[in-house]
mmCIF file of C-alpha atoms and ligand atoms in Angstrom:
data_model
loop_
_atom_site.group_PDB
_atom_site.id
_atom_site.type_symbol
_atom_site.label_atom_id
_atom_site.label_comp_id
_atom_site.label_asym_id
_atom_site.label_seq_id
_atom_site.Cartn_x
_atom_site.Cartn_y
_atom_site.Cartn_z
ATOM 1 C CA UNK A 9 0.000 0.000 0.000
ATOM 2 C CA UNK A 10 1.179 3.379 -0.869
ATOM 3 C CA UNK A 11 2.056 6.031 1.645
ATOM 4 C CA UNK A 12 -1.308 7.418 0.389
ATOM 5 C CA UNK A 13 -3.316 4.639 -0.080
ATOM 6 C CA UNK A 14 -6.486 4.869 -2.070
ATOM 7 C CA UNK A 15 -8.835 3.094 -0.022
ATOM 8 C CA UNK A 16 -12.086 4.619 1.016
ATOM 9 C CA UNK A 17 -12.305 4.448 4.709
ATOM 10 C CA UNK A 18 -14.985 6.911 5.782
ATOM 11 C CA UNK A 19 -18.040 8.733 4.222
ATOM 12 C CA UNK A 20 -18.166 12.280 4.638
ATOM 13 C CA UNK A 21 -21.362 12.486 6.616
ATOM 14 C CA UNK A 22 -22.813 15.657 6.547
ATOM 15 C CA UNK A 23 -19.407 17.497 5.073
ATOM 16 C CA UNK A 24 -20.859 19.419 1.353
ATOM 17 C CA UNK A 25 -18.097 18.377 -0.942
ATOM 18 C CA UNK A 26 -18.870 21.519 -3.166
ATOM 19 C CA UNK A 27 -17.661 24.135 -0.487
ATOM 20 C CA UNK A 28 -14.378 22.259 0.403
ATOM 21 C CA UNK A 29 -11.854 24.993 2.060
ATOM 22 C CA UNK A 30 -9.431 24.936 -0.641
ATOM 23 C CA UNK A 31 -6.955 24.570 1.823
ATOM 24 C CA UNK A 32 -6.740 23.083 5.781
ATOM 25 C CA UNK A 33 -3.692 24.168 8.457
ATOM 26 C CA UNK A 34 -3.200 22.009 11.803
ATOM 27 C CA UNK A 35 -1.419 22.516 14.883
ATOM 28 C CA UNK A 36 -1.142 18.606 15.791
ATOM 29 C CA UNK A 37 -0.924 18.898 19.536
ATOM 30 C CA UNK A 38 -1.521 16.450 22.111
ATOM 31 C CA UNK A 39 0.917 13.842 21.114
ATOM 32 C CA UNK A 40 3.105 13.774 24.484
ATOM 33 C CA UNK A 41 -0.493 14.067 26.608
ATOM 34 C CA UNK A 42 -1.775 11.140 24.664
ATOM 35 C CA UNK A 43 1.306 8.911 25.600
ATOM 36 C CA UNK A 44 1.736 9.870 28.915
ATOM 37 C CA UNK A 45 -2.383 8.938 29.209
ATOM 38 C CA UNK A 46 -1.030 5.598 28.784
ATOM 39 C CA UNK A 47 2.178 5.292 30.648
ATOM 40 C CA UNK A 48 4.297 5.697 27.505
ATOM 41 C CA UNK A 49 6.985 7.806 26.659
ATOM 42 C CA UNK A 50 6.326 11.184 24.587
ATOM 43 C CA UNK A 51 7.914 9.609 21.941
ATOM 44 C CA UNK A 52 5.199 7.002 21.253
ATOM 45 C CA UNK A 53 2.696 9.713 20.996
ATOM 46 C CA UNK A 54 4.853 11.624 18.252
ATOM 47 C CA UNK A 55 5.021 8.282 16.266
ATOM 48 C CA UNK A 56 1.548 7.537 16.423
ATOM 49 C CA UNK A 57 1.274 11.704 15.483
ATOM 50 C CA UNK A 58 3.094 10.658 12.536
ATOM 51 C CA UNK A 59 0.881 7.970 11.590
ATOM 52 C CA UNK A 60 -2.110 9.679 11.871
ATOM 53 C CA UNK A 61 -0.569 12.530 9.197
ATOM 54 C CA UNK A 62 -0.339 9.865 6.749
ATOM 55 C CA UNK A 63 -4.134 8.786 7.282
ATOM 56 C CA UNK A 64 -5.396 12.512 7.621
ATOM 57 C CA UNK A 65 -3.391 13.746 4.507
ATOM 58 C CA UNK A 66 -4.992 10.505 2.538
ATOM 59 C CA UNK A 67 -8.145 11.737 3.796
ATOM 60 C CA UNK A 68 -8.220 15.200 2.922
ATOM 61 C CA UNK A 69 -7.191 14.331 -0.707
ATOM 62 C CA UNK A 70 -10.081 11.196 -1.127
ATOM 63 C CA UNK A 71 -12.613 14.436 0.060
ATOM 64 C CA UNK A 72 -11.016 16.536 -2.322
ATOM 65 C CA UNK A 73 -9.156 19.443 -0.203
ATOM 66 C CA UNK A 74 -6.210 20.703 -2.406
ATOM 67 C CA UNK A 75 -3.877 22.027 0.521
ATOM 68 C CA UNK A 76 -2.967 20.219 4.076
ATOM 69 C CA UNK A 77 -0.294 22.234 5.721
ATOM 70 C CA UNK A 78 0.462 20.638 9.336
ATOM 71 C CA UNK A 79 2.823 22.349 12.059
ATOM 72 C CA UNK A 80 5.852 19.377 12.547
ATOM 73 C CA UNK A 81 8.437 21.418 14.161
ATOM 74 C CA UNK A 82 8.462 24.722 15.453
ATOM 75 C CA UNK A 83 11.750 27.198 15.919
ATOM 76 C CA UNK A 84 10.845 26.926 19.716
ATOM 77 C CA UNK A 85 10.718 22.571 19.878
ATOM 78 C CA UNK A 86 14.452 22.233 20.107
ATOM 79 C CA UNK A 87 14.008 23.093 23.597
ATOM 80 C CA UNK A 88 12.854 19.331 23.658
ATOM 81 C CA UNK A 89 14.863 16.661 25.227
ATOM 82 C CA UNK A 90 17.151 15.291 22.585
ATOM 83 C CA UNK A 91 15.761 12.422 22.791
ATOM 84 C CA UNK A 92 12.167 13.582 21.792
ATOM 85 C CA UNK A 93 14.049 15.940 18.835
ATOM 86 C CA UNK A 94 16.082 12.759 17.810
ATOM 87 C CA UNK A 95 12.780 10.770 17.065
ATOM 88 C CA UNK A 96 10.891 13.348 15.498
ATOM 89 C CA UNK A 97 13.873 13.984 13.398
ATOM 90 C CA UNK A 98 13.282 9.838 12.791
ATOM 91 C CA UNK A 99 10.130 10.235 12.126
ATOM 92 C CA UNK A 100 10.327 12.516 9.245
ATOM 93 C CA UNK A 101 13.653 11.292 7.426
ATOM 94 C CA UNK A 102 11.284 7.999 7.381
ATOM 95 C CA UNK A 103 8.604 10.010 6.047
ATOM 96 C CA UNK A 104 10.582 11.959 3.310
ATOM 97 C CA UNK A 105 12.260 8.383 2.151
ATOM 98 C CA UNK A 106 8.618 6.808 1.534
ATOM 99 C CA UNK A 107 7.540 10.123 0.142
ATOM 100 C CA UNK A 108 10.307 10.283 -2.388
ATOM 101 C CA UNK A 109 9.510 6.368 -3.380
ATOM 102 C CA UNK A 110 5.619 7.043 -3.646
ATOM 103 C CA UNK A 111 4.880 10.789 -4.178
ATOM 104 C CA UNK A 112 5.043 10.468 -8.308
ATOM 105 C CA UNK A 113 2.827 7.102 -8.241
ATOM 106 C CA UNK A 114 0.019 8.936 -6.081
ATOM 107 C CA UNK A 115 0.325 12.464 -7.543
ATOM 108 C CA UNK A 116 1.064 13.936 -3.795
ATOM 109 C CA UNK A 117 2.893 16.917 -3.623
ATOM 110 C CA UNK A 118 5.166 17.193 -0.549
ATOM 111 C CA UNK A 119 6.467 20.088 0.712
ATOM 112 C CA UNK A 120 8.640 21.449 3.530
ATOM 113 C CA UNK A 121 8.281 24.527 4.956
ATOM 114 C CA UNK A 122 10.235 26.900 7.480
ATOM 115 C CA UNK A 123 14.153 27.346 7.645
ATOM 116 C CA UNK A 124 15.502 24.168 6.934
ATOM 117 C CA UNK A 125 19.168 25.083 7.441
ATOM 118 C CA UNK A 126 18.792 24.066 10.906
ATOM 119 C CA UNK A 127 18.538 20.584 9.921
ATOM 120 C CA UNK A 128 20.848 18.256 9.808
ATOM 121 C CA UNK A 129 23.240 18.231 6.099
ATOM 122 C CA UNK A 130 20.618 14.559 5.306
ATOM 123 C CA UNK A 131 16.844 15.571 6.316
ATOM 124 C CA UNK A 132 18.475 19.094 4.313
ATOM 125 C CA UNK A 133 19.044 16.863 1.315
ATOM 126 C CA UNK A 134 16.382 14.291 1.749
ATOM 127 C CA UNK A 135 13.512 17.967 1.760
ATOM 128 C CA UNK A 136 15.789 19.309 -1.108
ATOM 129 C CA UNK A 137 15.107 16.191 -3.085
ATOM 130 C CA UNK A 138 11.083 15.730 -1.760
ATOM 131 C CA UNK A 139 10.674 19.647 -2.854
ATOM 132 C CA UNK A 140 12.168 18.905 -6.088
ATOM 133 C CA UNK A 141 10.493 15.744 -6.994
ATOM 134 C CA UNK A 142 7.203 18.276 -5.727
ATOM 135 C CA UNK A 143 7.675 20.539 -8.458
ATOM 136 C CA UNK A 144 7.075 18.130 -11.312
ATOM 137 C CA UNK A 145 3.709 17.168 -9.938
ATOM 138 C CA UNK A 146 0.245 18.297 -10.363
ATOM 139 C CA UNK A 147 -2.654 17.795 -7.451
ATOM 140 C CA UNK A 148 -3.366 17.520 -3.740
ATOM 141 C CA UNK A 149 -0.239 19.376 -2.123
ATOM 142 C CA UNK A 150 0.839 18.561 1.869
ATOM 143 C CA UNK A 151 2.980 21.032 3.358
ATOM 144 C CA UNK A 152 4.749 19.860 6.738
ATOM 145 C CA UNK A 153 6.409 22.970 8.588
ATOM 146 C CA UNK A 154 10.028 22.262 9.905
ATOM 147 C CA UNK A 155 11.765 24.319 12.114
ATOM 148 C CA UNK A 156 9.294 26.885 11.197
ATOM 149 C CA UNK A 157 7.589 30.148 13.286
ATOM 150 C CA UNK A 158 5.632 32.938 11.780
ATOM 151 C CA UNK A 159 7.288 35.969 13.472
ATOM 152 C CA UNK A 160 10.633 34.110 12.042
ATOM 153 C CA UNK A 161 8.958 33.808 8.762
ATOM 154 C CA UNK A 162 8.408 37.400 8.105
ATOM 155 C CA UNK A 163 11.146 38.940 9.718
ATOM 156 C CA UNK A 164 12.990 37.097 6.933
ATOM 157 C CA UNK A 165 9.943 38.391 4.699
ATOM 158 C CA UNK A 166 11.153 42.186 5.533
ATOM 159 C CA UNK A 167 15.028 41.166 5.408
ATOM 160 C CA UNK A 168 14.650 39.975 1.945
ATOM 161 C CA UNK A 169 12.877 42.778 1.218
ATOM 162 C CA UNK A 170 14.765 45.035 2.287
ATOM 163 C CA UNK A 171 17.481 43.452 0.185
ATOM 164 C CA UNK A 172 15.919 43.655 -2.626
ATOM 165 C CA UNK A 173 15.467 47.785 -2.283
ATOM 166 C CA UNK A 174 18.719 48.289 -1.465
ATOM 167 C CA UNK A 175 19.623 46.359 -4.183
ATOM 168 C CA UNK A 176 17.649 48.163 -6.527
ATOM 169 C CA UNK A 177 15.341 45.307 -7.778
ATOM 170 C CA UNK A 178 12.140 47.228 -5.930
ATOM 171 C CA UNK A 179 10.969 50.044 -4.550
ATOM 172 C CA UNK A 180 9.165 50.407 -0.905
ATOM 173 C CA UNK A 181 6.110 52.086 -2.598
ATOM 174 C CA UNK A 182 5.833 49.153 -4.524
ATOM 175 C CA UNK A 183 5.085 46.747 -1.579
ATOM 176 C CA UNK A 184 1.880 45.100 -1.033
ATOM 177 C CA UNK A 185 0.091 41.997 0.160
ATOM 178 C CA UNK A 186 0.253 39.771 -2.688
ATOM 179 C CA UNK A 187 4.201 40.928 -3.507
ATOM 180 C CA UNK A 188 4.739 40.640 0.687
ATOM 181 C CA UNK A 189 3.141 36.770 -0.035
ATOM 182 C CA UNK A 190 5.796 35.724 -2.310
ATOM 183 C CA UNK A 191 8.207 36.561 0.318
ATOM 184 C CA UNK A 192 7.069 33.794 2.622
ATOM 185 C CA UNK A 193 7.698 30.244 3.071
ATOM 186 C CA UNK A 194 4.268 29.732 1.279
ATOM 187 C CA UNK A 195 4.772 31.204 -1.363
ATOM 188 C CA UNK A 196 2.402 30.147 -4.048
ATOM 189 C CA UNK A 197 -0.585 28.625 -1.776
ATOM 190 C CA UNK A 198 -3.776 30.316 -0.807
ATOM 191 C CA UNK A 199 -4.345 31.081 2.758
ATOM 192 C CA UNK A 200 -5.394 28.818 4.764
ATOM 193 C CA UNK A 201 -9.392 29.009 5.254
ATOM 194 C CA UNK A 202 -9.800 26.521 8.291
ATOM 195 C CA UNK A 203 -6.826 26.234 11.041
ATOM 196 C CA UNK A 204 -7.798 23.636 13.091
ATOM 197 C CA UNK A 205 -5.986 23.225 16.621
ATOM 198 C CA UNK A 206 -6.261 19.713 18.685
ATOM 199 C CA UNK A 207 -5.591 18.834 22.301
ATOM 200 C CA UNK A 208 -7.811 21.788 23.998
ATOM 201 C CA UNK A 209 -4.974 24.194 23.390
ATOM 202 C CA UNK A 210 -6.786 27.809 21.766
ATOM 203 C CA UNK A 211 -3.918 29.568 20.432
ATOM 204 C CA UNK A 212 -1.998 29.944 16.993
ATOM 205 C CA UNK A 213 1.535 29.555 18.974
ATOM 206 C CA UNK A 214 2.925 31.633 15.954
ATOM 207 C CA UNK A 215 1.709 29.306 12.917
ATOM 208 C CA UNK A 216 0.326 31.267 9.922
ATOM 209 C CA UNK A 217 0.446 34.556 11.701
ATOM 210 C CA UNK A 218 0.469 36.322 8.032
ATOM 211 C CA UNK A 219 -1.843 33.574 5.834
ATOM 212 C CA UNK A 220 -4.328 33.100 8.893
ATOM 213 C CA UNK A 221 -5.844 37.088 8.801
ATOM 214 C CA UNK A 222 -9.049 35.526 7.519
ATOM 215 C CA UNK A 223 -9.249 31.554 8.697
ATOM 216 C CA UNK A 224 -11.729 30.200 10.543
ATOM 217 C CA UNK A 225 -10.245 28.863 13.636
ATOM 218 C CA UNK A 226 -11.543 25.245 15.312
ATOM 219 C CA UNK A 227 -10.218 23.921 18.592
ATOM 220 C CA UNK A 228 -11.366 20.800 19.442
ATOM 221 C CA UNK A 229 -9.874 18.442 22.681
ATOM 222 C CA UNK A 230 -9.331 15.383 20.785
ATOM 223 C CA UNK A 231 -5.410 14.786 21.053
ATOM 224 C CA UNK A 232 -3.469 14.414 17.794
ATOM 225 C CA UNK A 233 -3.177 10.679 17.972
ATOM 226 C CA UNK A 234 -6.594 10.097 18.444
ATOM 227 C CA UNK A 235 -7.811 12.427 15.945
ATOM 228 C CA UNK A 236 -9.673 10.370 12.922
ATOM 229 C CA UNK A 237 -11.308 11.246 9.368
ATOM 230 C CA UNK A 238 -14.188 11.798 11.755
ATOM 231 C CA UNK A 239 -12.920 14.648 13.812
ATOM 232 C CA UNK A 240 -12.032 16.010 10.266
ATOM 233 C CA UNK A 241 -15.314 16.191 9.359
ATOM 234 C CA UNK A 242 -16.575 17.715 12.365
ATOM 235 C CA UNK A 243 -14.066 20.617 11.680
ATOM 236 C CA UNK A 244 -15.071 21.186 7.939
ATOM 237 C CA UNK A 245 -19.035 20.798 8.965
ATOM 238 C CA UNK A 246 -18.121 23.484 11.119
ATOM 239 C CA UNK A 247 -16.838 25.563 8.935
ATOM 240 C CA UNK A 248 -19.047 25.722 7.006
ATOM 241 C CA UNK A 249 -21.556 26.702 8.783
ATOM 242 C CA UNK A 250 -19.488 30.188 9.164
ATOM 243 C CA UNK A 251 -20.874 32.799 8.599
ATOM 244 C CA UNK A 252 -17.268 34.341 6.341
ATOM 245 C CA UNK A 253 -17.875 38.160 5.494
ATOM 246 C CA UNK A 254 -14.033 39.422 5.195
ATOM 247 C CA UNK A 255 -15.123 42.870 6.978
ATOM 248 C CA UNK A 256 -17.728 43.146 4.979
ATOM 249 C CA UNK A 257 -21.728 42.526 5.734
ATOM 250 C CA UNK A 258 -24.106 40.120 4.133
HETATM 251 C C1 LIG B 21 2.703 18.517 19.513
HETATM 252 O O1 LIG B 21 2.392 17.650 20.585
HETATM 253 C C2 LIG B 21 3.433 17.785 18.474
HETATM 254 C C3 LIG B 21 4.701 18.081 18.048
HETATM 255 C C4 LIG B 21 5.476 19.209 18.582
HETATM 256 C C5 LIG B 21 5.410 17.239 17.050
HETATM 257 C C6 LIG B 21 4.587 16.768 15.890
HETATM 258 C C7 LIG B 21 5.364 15.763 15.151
HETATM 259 C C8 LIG B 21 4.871 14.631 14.612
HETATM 260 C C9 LIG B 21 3.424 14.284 14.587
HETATM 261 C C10 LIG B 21 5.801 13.622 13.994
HETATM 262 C C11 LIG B 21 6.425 13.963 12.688
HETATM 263 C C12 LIG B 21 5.499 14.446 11.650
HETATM 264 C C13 LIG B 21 5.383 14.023 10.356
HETATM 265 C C14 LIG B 21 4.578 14.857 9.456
HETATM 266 C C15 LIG B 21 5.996 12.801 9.821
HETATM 267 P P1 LIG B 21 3.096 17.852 22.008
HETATM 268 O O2 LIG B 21 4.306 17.014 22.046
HETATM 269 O O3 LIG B 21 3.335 19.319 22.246
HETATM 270 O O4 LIG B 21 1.984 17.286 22.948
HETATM 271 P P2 LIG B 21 1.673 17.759 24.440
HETATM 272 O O5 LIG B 21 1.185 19.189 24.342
HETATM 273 O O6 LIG B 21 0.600 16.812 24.856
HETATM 274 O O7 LIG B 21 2.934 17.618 25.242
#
């Protein structure tokens, strides 16, 4: 079976396939709670976490979403035992090797966002290769942020920037949200129109801060490891029953 297998393991329910958010962000907390729950160490929970990527990124393309972006890593996790960076590390070399075997035969784009210099000279090479292998192929696209945090991610947005003025390949005036956009780590995607957060936890913890301006935010206390195409569909059903006005009125 292929890292994103085909099978059809759920029905949507209630979820209206026609008003899909074109693209879904998630902080996947709880995994350390969950393991703990059962007298396990944290790093069962992240490997189950892991798992449950795979299923929910399968999921979200079978229903037709176009963009899963997930927060892996963020610039603040290397506080982490080593132990607990060591197998997350693991986790995701295992997950880029797979991905670079399978992405082409499912028509997944993978991604990797944040600054990846951080990473050791392999998982550098192994993203370099997943990104490239990405850029050849059309369809559902999941993004997994690495060593990534939103007030990092446009500071380095304004650096560049800034760069490029005194450099004399723009000018200030010339500055504005979509030309800002191309200056992030996401450059290319939509925002985000759901951001959904699990484990209980209600804040952003610095994921999105420029793409989430108009995302409908949904907390709900399932813990990452538990969370299931069902929980999914609780999020989108919810969603869509938003009432989205950008500022505006109806
Ligand atoms: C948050 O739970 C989870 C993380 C910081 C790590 C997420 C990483 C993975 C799921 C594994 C690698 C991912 C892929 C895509 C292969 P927590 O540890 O903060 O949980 P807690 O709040 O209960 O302690």
């Amino acid at each position: 079976m292929g890292l994103f297998s085909k099978k059809k393991h759920h029905t949507a329910g209630q979820v209206d396939e026609n008003r899909l958010p074109r693209h879904i962000a998630v902080i996947m907390d709880g995994n350390g709670r969950w393991a703990k729950r059962r007298g396990l160490p944290r790093t069962a929970g992240h490997k189950v976490g892991a798992e449950v990527f795979r299923k929910i990124a399968t999921y979200c393309k079978e229903l037709g979403v176009e963009y899963l972006t997930v927060y892996a890593f963020s610039t603040e996790n290397w506080k982490r035992p080593a132990d607990e960076v060591n197998t997350i590390m693991g986790l995701l070399k295992q997950y880029m090797l797979e991905a670079i075997d399978s992405m082409e035969r499912d028509q997944i784009r993978l991604r990797f966002l944040g600054d990846l210099s951080a990473l050791s000279p392999e998982l550098q090479e192994l993203a370099r290769r997943t990104n490239e292998i990405s850029s050849h192929i059309q369809g559902f696209q999941a993004n997994v942020c690495l060593n990534y945090g939103g007030r990092d991610e446009l500071l380095r947005a304004a650096r560049h920037f800034a760069a490029d003025c005194v450099e004399g390949r723009c000018r200030p005036e010339e500055l504005d949200e979509e030309r800002f956009s191309g200056y992030l780590f996401t450059d290319g995607l939509p925002d985000p129109e759901l951001i959904i957060r699990t484990s209980g936890e209600e804040r952003l913890s610095g994921f999105l801060l420029w793409q989430c301006a108009y995302s409908e935010l949904y907390f709900c206390d399932t813990l990452w490891p538990d969370f299931g195409p069902e929980d999914m569909d609780r999020a989108i059903v919810a969603y869509q029953q938003r009432d989205r006005r950008f500022g505006g009125v109806k």
